[in-house]
XYZ file of N, CA and C in Angstrom:
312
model
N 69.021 61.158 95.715
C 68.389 62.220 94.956
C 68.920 63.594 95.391
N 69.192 63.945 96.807
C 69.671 64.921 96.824
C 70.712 65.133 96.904
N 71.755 64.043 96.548
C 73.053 64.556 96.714
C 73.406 64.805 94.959
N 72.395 64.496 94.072
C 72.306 64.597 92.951
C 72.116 65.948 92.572
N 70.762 66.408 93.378
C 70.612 67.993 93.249
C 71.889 68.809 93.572
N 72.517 68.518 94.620
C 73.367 69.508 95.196
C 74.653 69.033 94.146
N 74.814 67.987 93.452
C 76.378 68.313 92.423
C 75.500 69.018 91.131
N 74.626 68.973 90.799
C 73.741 69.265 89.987
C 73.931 71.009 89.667
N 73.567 71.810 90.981
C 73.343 73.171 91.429
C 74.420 73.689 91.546
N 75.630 72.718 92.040
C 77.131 73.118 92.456
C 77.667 73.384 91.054
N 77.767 72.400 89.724
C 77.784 72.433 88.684
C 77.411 73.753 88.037
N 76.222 74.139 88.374
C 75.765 75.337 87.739
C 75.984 76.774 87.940
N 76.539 76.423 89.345
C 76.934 77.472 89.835
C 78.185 78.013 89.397
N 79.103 77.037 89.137
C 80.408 76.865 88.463
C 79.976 77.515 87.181
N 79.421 76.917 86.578
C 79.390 77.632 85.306
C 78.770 78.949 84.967
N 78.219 79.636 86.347
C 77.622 80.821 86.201
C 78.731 81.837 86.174
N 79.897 81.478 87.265
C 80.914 82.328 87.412
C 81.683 82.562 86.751
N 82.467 81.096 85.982
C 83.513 81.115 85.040
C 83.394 81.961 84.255
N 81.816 82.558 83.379
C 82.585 82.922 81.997
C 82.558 84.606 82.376
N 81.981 84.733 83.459
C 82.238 86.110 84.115
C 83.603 86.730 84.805
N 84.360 85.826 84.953
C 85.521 86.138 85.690
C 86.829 86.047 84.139
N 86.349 85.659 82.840
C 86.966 85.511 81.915
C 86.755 86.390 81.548
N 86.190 87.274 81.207
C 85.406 88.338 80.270
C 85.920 89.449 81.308
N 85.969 89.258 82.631
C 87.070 90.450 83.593
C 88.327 90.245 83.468
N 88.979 89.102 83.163
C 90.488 89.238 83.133
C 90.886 89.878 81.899
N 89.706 89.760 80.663
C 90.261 90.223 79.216
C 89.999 91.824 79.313
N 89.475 92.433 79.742
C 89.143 93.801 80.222
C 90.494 94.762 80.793
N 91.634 93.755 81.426
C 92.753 94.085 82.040
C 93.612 94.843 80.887
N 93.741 95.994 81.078
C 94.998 96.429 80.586
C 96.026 97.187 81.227
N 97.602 96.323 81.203
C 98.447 97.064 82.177
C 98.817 98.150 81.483
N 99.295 99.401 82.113
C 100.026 100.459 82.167
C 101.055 100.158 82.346
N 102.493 100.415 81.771
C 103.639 100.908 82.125
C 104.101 102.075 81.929
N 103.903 102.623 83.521
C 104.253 104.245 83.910
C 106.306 104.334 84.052
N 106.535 105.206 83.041
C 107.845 105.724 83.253
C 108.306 106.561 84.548
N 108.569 105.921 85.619
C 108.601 107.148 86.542
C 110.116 107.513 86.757
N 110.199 108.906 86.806
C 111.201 109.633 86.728
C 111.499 109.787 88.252
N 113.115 109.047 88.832
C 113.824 109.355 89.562
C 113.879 110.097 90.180
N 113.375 110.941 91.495
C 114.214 111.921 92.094
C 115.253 111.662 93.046
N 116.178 112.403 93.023
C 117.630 111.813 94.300
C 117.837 113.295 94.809
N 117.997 113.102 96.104
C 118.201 114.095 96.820
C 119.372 113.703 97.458
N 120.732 114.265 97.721
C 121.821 114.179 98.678
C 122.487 115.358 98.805
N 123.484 115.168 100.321
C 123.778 116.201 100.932
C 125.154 116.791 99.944
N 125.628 117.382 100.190
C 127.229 117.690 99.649
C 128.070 117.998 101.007
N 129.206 118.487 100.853
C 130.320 118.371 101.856
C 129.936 119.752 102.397
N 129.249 120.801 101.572
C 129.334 122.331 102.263
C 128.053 122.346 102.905
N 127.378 120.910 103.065
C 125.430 121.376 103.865
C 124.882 121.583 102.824
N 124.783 121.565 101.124
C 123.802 121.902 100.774
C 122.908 120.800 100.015
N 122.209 120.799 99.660
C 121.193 119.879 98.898
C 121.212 119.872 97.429
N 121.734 118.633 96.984
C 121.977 118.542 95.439
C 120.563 117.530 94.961
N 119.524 117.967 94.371
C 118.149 117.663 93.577
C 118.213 117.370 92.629
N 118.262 116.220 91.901
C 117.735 115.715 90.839
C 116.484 115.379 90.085
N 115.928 115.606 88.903
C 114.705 114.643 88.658
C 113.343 115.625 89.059
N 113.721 116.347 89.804
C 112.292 117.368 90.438
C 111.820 118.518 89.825
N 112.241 119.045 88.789
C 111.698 119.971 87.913
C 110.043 120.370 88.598
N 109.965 121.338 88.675
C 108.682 121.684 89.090
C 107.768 121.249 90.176
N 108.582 120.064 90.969
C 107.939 120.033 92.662
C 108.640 120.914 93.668
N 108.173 120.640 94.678
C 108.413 121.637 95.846
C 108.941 120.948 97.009
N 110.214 121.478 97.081
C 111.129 120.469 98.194
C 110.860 121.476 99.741
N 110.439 120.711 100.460
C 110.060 120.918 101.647
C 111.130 120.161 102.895
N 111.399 121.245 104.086
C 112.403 120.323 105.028
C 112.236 120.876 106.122
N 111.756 119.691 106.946
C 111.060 119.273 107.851
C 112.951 119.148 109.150
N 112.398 119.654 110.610
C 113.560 119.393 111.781
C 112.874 118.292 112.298
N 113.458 117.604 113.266
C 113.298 116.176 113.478
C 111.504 116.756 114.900
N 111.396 117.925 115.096
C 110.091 118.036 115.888
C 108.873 118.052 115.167
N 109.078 117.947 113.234
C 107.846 118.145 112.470
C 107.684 119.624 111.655
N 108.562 120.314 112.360
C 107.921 121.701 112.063
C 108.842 122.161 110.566
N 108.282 122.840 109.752
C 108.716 122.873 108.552
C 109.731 124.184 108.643
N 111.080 123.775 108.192
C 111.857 125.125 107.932
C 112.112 126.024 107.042
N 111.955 124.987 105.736
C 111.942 125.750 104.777
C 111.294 124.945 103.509
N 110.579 125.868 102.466
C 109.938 125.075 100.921
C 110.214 125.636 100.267
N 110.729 125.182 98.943
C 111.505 125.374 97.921
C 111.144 125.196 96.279
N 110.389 125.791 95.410
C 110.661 125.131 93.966
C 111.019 124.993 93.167
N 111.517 123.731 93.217
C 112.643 122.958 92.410
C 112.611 123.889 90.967
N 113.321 124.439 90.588
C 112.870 125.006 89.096
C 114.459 123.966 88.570
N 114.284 123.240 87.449
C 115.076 122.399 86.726
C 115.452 121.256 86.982
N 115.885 120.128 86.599
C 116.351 118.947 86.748
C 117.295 118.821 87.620
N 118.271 119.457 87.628
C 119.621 119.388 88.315
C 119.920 120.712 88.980
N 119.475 120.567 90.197
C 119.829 121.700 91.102
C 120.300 121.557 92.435
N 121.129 122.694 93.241
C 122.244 122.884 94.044
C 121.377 123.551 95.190
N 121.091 123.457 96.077
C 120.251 124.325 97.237
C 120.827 124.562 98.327
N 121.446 125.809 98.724
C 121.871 126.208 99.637
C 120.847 126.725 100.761
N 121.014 125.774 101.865
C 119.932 126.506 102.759
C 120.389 126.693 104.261
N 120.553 127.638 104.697
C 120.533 128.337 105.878
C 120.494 127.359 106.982
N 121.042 126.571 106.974
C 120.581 125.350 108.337
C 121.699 125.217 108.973
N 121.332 124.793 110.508
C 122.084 124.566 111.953
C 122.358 123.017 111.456
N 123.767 122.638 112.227
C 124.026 121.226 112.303
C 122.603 120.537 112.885
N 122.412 119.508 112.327
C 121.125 118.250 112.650
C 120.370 117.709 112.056
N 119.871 116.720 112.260
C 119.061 115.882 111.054
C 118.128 116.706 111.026
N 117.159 116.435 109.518
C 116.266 116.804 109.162
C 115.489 115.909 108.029
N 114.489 116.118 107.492
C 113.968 115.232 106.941
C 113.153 116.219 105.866
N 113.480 115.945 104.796
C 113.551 116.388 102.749
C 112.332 115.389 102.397
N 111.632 116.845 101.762
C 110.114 115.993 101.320
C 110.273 116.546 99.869
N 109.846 115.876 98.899
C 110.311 115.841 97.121
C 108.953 115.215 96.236
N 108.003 115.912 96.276
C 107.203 114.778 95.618
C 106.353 113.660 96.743
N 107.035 112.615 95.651
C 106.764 111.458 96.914
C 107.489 111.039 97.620
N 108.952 111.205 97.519
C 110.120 110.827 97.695
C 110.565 111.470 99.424
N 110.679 110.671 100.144
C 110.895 111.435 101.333
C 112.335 111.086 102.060
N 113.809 111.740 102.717
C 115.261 111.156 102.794
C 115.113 112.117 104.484
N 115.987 110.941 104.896
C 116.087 112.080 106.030
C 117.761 112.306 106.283
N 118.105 113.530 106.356
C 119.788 114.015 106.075
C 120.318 114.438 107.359
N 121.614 114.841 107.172
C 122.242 115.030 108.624
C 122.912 116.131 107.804
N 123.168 117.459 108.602
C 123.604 118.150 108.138
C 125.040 118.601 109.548
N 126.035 118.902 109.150
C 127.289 118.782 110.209
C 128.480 120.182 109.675
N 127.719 121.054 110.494
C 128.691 122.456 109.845
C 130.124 122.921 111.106
């Protein structure tokens, strides 16, 4: 008798969940977000060639944390000449973060 109850209750329980976890999967709707590229690289003269960043703010960080210089990106395709000593550093873009070596 009670192993009757307990497939009985187990049963019901099953069927309490199922049509709740159906009625959440149909609720799902994916997004497909276009996300736009940014590329950051060095050039041969030290400077910083930006892609893709129109209107963020490129920030660059020396390898102790401390920020040297921030920048906004005004256009798609831009050339940034910046005032820097030979040494790595590390280019913040958004979300996009590169860390560069600069060798003058």
């Amino acid at each position: 008798m009670r192993r009757i109850l307990l497939t009985f209750l187990f049963a019901l329980s099953l069927m309490a969940v199922l049509p709740q976890r159906m009625s959440a999967a149909a609720n799902i709707e994916i997004i497909d977000n276009d996300f736009q590229q940014i590329t950051v690289t060095v050039t041969s003269a030290g400077a910083l060639h930006v892609t893709g960043a129109n209107g963020y703010v490129l920030q660059v960080y020396n390898v102790l944390g401390v920020r040297v210089a921030s920048i906004k990106v005004e256009g798609n395709d831009k050339r940034i000449d910046l005032p820097l000593k030979s040494g790595c550093y590390i280019v913040k873009v958004g979300n996009v973060v590169r860390k560069i070596s600069i060798n003058r």
